[in-house]
Amino acid sequence: MSEVVTGDAVVLEVRVAQFPSRALAFFIDYAIQILLLIGGLSTLPYLAAFTDPAMFAAVVTLFLFLVMVGYPVIFETATRGRSLGKLALGLRVVSDDGSPERFRQALFRGLAGLVEFWAFFGAPALISSLVSQKGKRLGDLFAGTMVISERGPRDNSDAIVMPPQLASWAASLELSQVPDEVATAARHYILRWHDLSPRIQYEMGVRIATQMASFVSPAAPPGVPPHAYLSAVLAERRRREQARLMRQAAPSPYAPQTGPYGPPPVQPTSYGPAAGPQGGPNPYGPPAPPASEGTGGFAPPQ
């Protein structure tokens, strides 16, 4: 495991891909590229009869560039960091802060790969991977990326749960404008919330929640703590994504069902003091008085 720090100063543990899995993923991609080259170069000569030599040379050069550089760039951009080889091995390319890989980064990696793998047969990539603590090849160093493994034991405590008091409000939210970067930062904050000091919990939560609120409407009910607000938004966003995938997979219209969180043992009528699942205090605490100017509209912890 390795730690990365997001743009919002959230520490995230990721599983850095090991060299054997990266090498196997590379050989899968390399074999696919070789097959594409063999197929294309055996077909292109038929084009020579219909074009002049300069045009034929330009077509061959473009074809070689698309296979050697375009293949990884197109796949990693379209799948957010996964080529066919990485998809088979459960690997993904991410930015150094844990955010999804961008086109610019995929292009840097693809161009560097042209030198690392095709010009020097992978020697620079091998040396760099063995020296780097995170197994980075030269393309990763230039692009500010690393390869992580998405396969491994997952902690059940990582689930982001909808606060029951906010379920009806969350169902009415407009979430189409929420950027993936903001949602990723919010998710990392929620998963690490219990590891932060109360002061950092609140200050960081207000900053991320205020940023999220600029893309979400309607506004949160008064007195909602930042972590509860972000949990509700992320849980509703995930619920809608799951519903969309089910509609695409099933021929019949999606039938609304009870969400994965289930009905709470005690259903409060408003976001305020209420008994918890075991009869204790509400896990988010009683609502605080209206926040003063500069807190972003979210109540401080009690």
GROMACS .gro file of C-alpha atoms in nm:
model
  302
    1MET     CA    1   0.000   0.000   0.000
    2SER     CA    2   0.108   0.358  -0.065
    3GLU     CA    3  -0.028   0.692   0.047
    4VAL     CA    4  -0.127   0.975  -0.188
    5VAL     CA    5  -0.248   1.320  -0.087
    6THR     CA    6  -0.538   1.462  -0.284
    7GLY     CA    7  -0.576   1.827  -0.379
    8ASP     CA    8  -0.790   1.874  -0.068
    9ALA     CA    9  -0.519   1.734   0.163
   10VAL     CA   10  -0.701   1.403   0.213
   11VAL     CA   11  -0.460   1.112   0.266
   12LEU     CA   12  -0.563   0.812   0.060
   13GLU     CA   13  -0.412   0.464   0.066
   14VAL     CA   14  -0.380   0.299  -0.274
   15ARG     CA   15  -0.245  -0.040  -0.379
   16VAL     CA   16   0.046   0.030  -0.614
   17ALA     CA   17   0.065  -0.224  -0.897
   18GLN     CA   18   0.354  -0.468  -0.865
   19PHE     CA   19   0.611  -0.508  -1.140
   20PRO     CA   20   0.503  -0.861  -1.249
   21SER     CA   21   0.140  -0.756  -1.303
   22ARG     CA   22   0.247  -0.443  -1.489
   23ALA     CA   23   0.483  -0.643  -1.707
   24LEU     CA   24   0.212  -0.898  -1.791
   25ALA     CA   25  -0.033  -0.619  -1.875
   26PHE     CA   26   0.230  -0.463  -2.102
   27PHE     CA   27   0.291  -0.789  -2.287
   28ILE     CA   28  -0.083  -0.828  -2.348
   29ASP     CA   29  -0.100  -0.477  -2.494
   30TYR     CA   30   0.223  -0.531  -2.686
   31ALA     CA   31   0.089  -0.853  -2.840
   32ILE     CA   32  -0.229  -0.673  -2.948
   33GLN     CA   33  -0.025  -0.392  -3.103
   34ILE     CA   34   0.199  -0.641  -3.288
   35LEU     CA   35  -0.109  -0.815  -3.431
   36LEU     CA   36  -0.246  -0.478  -3.542
   37LEU     CA   37   0.085  -0.393  -3.706
   38ILE     CA   38   0.105  -0.727  -3.886
   39GLY     CA   39  -0.251  -0.698  -4.009
   40GLY     CA   40  -0.215  -0.337  -4.119
   41LEU     CA   41   0.124  -0.366  -4.284
   42SER     CA   42   0.010  -0.673  -4.477
   43THR     CA   43  -0.292  -0.482  -4.606
   44LEU     CA   44  -0.145  -0.140  -4.677
   45PRO     CA   45   0.068  -0.250  -4.977
   46TYR     CA   46  -0.257  -0.290  -5.174
   47LEU     CA   47  -0.301   0.086  -5.126
   48ALA     CA   48   0.024   0.163  -5.303
   49ALA     CA   49  -0.132   0.092  -5.642
   50PHE     CA   50  -0.383   0.374  -5.593
   51THR     CA   51  -0.161   0.645  -5.438
   52ASP     CA   52   0.169   0.813  -5.511
   53PRO     CA   53   0.478   0.719  -5.302
   54ALA     CA   54   0.463   1.030  -5.082
   55MET     CA   55   0.098   0.971  -4.989
   56PHE     CA   56   0.165   0.602  -4.926
   57ALA     CA   57   0.457   0.688  -4.695
   58ALA     CA   58   0.237   0.936  -4.504
   59VAL     CA   59  -0.038   0.675  -4.460
   60VAL     CA   60   0.210   0.415  -4.333
   61THR     CA   61   0.363   0.665  -4.089
   62LEU     CA   62   0.021   0.766  -3.959
   63PHE     CA   63  -0.077   0.401  -3.917
   64LEU     CA   64   0.238   0.322  -3.721
   65PHE     CA   65   0.185   0.625  -3.496
   66LEU     CA   66  -0.178   0.531  -3.427
   67VAL     CA   67  -0.084   0.175  -3.330
   68MET     CA   68   0.223   0.259  -3.120
   69VAL     CA   69   0.100   0.579  -2.953
   70GLY     CA   70  -0.270   0.609  -3.031
   71TYR     CA   71  -0.360   0.265  -2.895
   72PRO     CA   72  -0.263   0.334  -2.531
   73VAL     CA   73  -0.372   0.699  -2.544
   74ILE     CA   74  -0.718   0.625  -2.686
   75PHE     CA   75  -0.789   0.333  -2.453
   76GLU     CA   76  -0.660   0.502  -2.137
   77THR     CA   77  -0.854   0.820  -2.215
   78ALA     CA   78  -1.178   0.640  -2.300
   79THR     CA   79  -1.165   0.403  -2.002
   80ARG     CA   80  -1.006   0.649  -1.756
   81GLY     CA   81  -0.673   0.478  -1.722
   82ARG     CA   82  -0.719   0.123  -1.847
   83SER     CA   83  -0.581  -0.037  -2.161
   84LEU     CA   84  -0.688  -0.388  -2.257
   85GLY     CA   85  -0.390  -0.537  -2.075
   86LYS     CA   86  -0.456  -0.334  -1.761
   87LEU     CA   87  -0.824  -0.423  -1.777
   88ALA     CA   88  -0.734  -0.793  -1.783
   89LEU     CA   89  -0.502  -0.757  -1.482
   90GLY     CA   90  -0.723  -0.520  -1.280
   91LEU     CA   91  -0.484  -0.223  -1.311
   92ARG     CA   92  -0.557   0.144  -1.366
   93VAL     CA   93  -0.349   0.455  -1.432
   94VAL     CA   94  -0.429   0.744  -1.195
   95SER     CA   95  -0.279   1.085  -1.123
   96ASP     CA   96  -0.036   1.121  -0.835
   97ASP     CA   97  -0.318   1.268  -0.623
   98GLY     CA   98  -0.543   0.968  -0.692
   99SER     CA   99  -0.769   1.147  -0.941
  100PRO     CA  100  -0.855   0.990  -1.281
  101GLU     CA  101  -0.598   1.006  -1.560
  102ARG     CA  102  -0.648   1.294  -1.804
  103PHE     CA  103  -0.593   1.301  -2.182
  104ARG     CA  104  -0.282   1.515  -2.145
  105GLN     CA  105  -0.130   1.260  -1.908
  106ALA     CA  106  -0.224   0.969  -2.134
  107LEU     CA  107  -0.059   1.150  -2.426
  108PHE     CA  108   0.262   1.204  -2.228
  109ARG     CA  109   0.269   0.836  -2.135
  110GLY     CA  110   0.204   0.729  -2.493
  111LEU     CA  111   0.479   0.948  -2.637
  112ALA     CA  112   0.724   0.834  -2.370
  113GLY     CA  113   0.630   0.474  -2.443
  114LEU     CA  114   0.732   0.525  -2.805
  115VAL     CA  115   1.087   0.583  -2.680
  116GLU     CA  116   1.086   0.346  -2.382
  117PHE     CA  117   0.938   0.036  -2.548
  118TRP     CA  118   0.969   0.074  -2.925
  119ALA     CA  119   1.306   0.251  -2.949
  120PHE     CA  120   1.490   0.091  -2.655
  121PHE     CA  121   1.289  -0.231  -2.609
  122GLY     CA  122   1.164  -0.141  -2.260
  123ALA     CA  123   1.506  -0.097  -2.095
  124PRO     CA  124   1.440   0.259  -1.967
  125ALA     CA  125   1.100   0.155  -1.833
  126LEU     CA  126   1.251  -0.146  -1.654
  127ILE     CA  127   1.528   0.055  -1.490
  128SER     CA  128   1.296   0.336  -1.386
  129SER     CA  129   1.036   0.093  -1.242
  130LEU     CA  130   1.297  -0.085  -1.033
  131VAL     CA  131   1.441   0.241  -0.899
  132SER     CA  132   1.110   0.420  -0.831
  133GLN     CA  133   0.945   0.354  -0.496
  134LYS     CA  134   0.603   0.346  -0.665
  135GLY     CA  135   0.720   0.146  -0.966
  136LYS     CA  136   0.696   0.441  -1.205
  137ARG     CA  137   0.835   0.422  -1.555
  138LEU     CA  138   0.960   0.733  -1.733
  139GLY     CA  139   0.619   0.801  -1.883
  140ASP     CA  140   0.467   0.807  -1.533
  141LEU     CA  141   0.735   1.046  -1.410
  142PHE     CA  142   0.674   1.287  -1.699
  143ALA     CA  143   0.293   1.266  -1.678
  144GLY     CA  144   0.260   1.269  -1.299
  145THR     CA  145   0.082   0.934  -1.287
  146MET     CA  146   0.116   0.591  -1.133
  147VAL     CA  147  -0.041   0.250  -1.189
  148ILE     CA  148  -0.255   0.104  -0.911
  149SER     CA  149  -0.419  -0.233  -0.861
  150GLU     CA  150  -0.795  -0.233  -0.814
  151ARG     CA  151  -0.808  -0.596  -0.710
  152GLY     CA  152  -0.764  -0.674  -0.345
  153PRO     CA  153  -0.949  -0.699  -0.017
  154ARG     CA  154  -1.188  -0.413   0.042
  155ASP     CA  155  -1.283  -0.281   0.382
  156ASN     CA  156  -1.660  -0.296   0.445
  157SER     CA  157  -1.631   0.021   0.649
  158ASP     CA  158  -1.567   0.209   0.323
  159ALA     CA  159  -1.937   0.209   0.238
  160ILE     CA  160  -2.087   0.557   0.205
  161VAL     CA  161  -2.433   0.542   0.358
  162MET     CA  162  -2.727   0.773   0.303
  163PRO     CA  163  -2.825   0.952   0.626
  164PRO     CA  164  -3.193   0.855   0.664
  165GLN     CA  165  -3.288   1.210   0.765
  166LEU     CA  166  -3.164   1.342   0.429
  167ALA     CA  167  -3.302   1.072   0.199
  168SER     CA  168  -3.610   1.265   0.085
  169TRP     CA  169  -3.409   1.583   0.028
  170ALA     CA  170  -3.138   1.395  -0.163
  171ALA     CA  171  -3.397   1.242  -0.397
  172SER     CA  172  -3.479   1.590  -0.529
  173LEU     CA  173  -3.119   1.696  -0.600
  174GLU     CA  174  -2.987   1.810  -0.936
  175LEU     CA  175  -2.651   1.633  -0.964
  176SER     CA  176  -2.573   1.643  -1.335
  177GLN     CA  177  -2.322   1.928  -1.298
  178VAL     CA  178  -2.107   1.768  -1.025
  179PRO     CA  179  -1.750   1.721  -1.161
  180ASP     CA  180  -1.582   1.386  -1.105
  181GLU     CA  181  -1.289   1.560  -0.935
  182VAL     CA  182  -1.516   1.714  -0.670
  183ALA     CA  183  -1.698   1.384  -0.614
  184THR     CA  184  -1.365   1.201  -0.579
  185ALA     CA  185  -1.237   1.451  -0.322
  186ALA     CA  186  -1.563   1.421  -0.126
  187ARG     CA  187  -1.545   1.042  -0.130
  188HIS     CA  188  -1.186   1.039  -0.003
  189TYR     CA  189  -1.281   1.280   0.275
  190ILE     CA  190  -1.579   1.067   0.386
  191LEU     CA  191  -1.375   0.746   0.388
  192ARG     CA  192  -1.103   0.911   0.601
  193TRP     CA  193  -1.337   1.119   0.817
  194HIS     CA  194  -1.292   0.909   1.133
  195ASP     CA  195  -0.913   0.932   1.108
  196LEU     CA  196  -0.909   1.313   1.115
  197SER     CA  197  -0.905   1.540   1.418
  198PRO     CA  198  -1.235   1.720   1.492
  199ARG     CA  199  -1.094   2.052   1.379
  200ILE     CA  200  -0.967   1.910   1.048
  201GLN     CA  201  -1.293   1.718   1.006
  202TYR     CA  202  -1.490   2.039   1.019
  203GLU     CA  203  -1.260   2.275   0.829
  204MET     CA  204  -1.193   2.032   0.547
  205GLY     CA  205  -1.556   1.924   0.539
  206VAL     CA  206  -1.680   2.283   0.506
  207ARG     CA  207  -1.435   2.350   0.224
  208ILE     CA  208  -1.532   2.041   0.022
  209ALA     CA  209  -1.903   2.072   0.101
  210THR     CA  210  -1.906   2.437  -0.004
  211GLN     CA  211  -1.738   2.341  -0.329
  212MET     CA  212  -1.991   2.061  -0.381
  213ALA     CA  213  -2.283   2.294  -0.301
  214SER     CA  214  -2.191   2.520  -0.593
  215PHE     CA  215  -2.285   2.234  -0.830
  216VAL     CA  216  -2.583   2.092  -0.637
  217SER     CA  217  -2.935   2.224  -0.590
  218PRO     CA  218  -3.150   2.270  -0.387
  219ALA     CA  219  -2.949   2.382  -0.084
  220ALA     CA  220  -2.912   2.156   0.219
  221PRO     CA  221  -3.152   2.188   0.514
  222PRO     CA  222  -3.027   2.413   0.797
  223GLY     CA  223  -2.788   2.261   1.049
  224VAL     CA  224  -2.658   1.973   0.835
  225PRO     CA  225  -2.295   1.883   0.920
  226PRO     CA  226  -2.059   1.877   0.621
  227HIS     CA  227  -1.988   1.503   0.633
  228ALA     CA  228  -2.361   1.421   0.644
  229TYR     CA  229  -2.425   1.653   0.349
  230LEU     CA  230  -2.147   1.495   0.143
  231SER     CA  231  -2.256   1.142   0.236
  232ALA     CA  232  -2.611   1.216   0.119
  233VAL     CA  233  -2.494   1.364  -0.212
  234LEU     CA  234  -2.253   1.079  -0.289
  235ALA     CA  235  -2.500   0.807  -0.185
  236GLU     CA  236  -2.773   0.958  -0.403
  237ARG     CA  237  -2.529   0.995  -0.693
  238ARG     CA  238  -2.432   0.630  -0.662
  239ARG     CA  239  -2.797   0.522  -0.636
  240ARG     CA  240  -2.883   0.701  -0.959
  241GLU     CA  241  -2.583   0.555  -1.137
  242GLN     CA  242  -2.684   0.205  -1.027
  243ALA     CA  243  -3.039   0.271  -1.146
  244ARG     CA  244  -2.909   0.389  -1.483
  245LEU     CA  245  -2.696   0.077  -1.526
  246MET     CA  246  -2.991  -0.145  -1.435
  247ARG     CA  247  -3.210   0.029  -1.692
  248GLN     CA  248  -2.948  -0.028  -1.958
  249ALA     CA  249  -2.902  -0.394  -1.865
  250ALA     CA  250  -3.271  -0.485  -1.834
  251PRO     CA  251  -3.518  -0.471  -2.126
  252SER     CA  252  -3.803  -0.374  -1.894
  253PRO     CA  253  -3.828  -0.029  -1.731
  254TYR     CA  254  -3.652   0.006  -1.400
  255ALA     CA  255  -3.886  -0.045  -1.109
  256PRO     CA  256  -3.808   0.177  -0.809
  257GLN     CA  257  -3.719  -0.028  -0.507
  258THR     CA  258  -3.606   0.030  -0.157
  259GLY     CA  259  -3.248   0.159  -0.156
  260PRO     CA  260  -2.955  -0.046  -0.032
  261TYR     CA  261  -2.956   0.133   0.302
  262GLY     CA  262  -3.292  -0.010   0.417
  263PRO     CA  263  -3.542   0.164   0.640
  264PRO     CA  264  -3.394   0.303   0.963
  265PRO     CA  265  -3.516   0.158   1.293
  266VAL     CA  266  -3.623   0.507   1.400
  267GLN     CA  267  -3.736   0.746   1.128
  268PRO     CA  268  -3.706   1.108   1.242
  269THR     CA  269  -3.936   1.358   1.080
  270SER     CA  270  -3.668   1.624   1.040
  271TYR     CA  271  -3.296   1.661   1.064
  272GLY     CA  272  -3.262   1.720   1.435
  273PRO     CA  273  -3.207   1.536   1.764
  274ALA     CA  274  -3.314   1.176   1.730
  275ALA     CA  275  -3.229   0.841   1.877
  276GLY     CA  276  -2.967   0.639   1.696
  277PRO     CA  277  -3.005   0.276   1.588
  278GLN     CA  278  -2.929   0.154   1.941
  279GLY     CA  279  -3.129   0.418   2.123
  280GLY     CA  280  -2.826   0.646   2.160
  281PRO     CA  281  -2.781   0.997   2.032
  282ASN     CA  282  -2.806   1.081   1.667
  283PRO     CA  283  -2.467   0.997   1.506
  284TYR     CA  284  -2.450   1.342   1.347
  285GLY     CA  285  -2.537   1.530   1.665
  286PRO     CA  286  -2.808   1.789   1.725
  287PRO     CA  287  -2.836   2.073   1.476
  288ALA     CA  288  -2.631   2.375   1.568
  289PRO     CA  289  -2.754   2.736   1.553
  290PRO     CA  290  -2.734   2.898   1.208
  291ALA     CA  291  -2.373   2.914   1.094
  292SER     CA  292  -2.200   3.249   1.101
  293GLU     CA  293  -2.067   3.416   0.788
  294GLY     CA  294  -1.765   3.242   0.639
  295THR     CA  295  -1.856   2.882   0.728
  296GLY     CA  296  -2.014   2.809   0.391
  297GLY     CA  297  -2.361   2.746   0.537
  298PHE     CA  298  -2.269   2.427   0.725
  299ALA     CA  299  -2.305   2.393   1.100
  300PRO     CA  300  -1.993   2.342   1.314
  301PRO     CA  301  -1.959   2.025   1.521
  302GLN     CA  302  -2.082   2.028   1.879
   0.00000   0.00000   0.00000
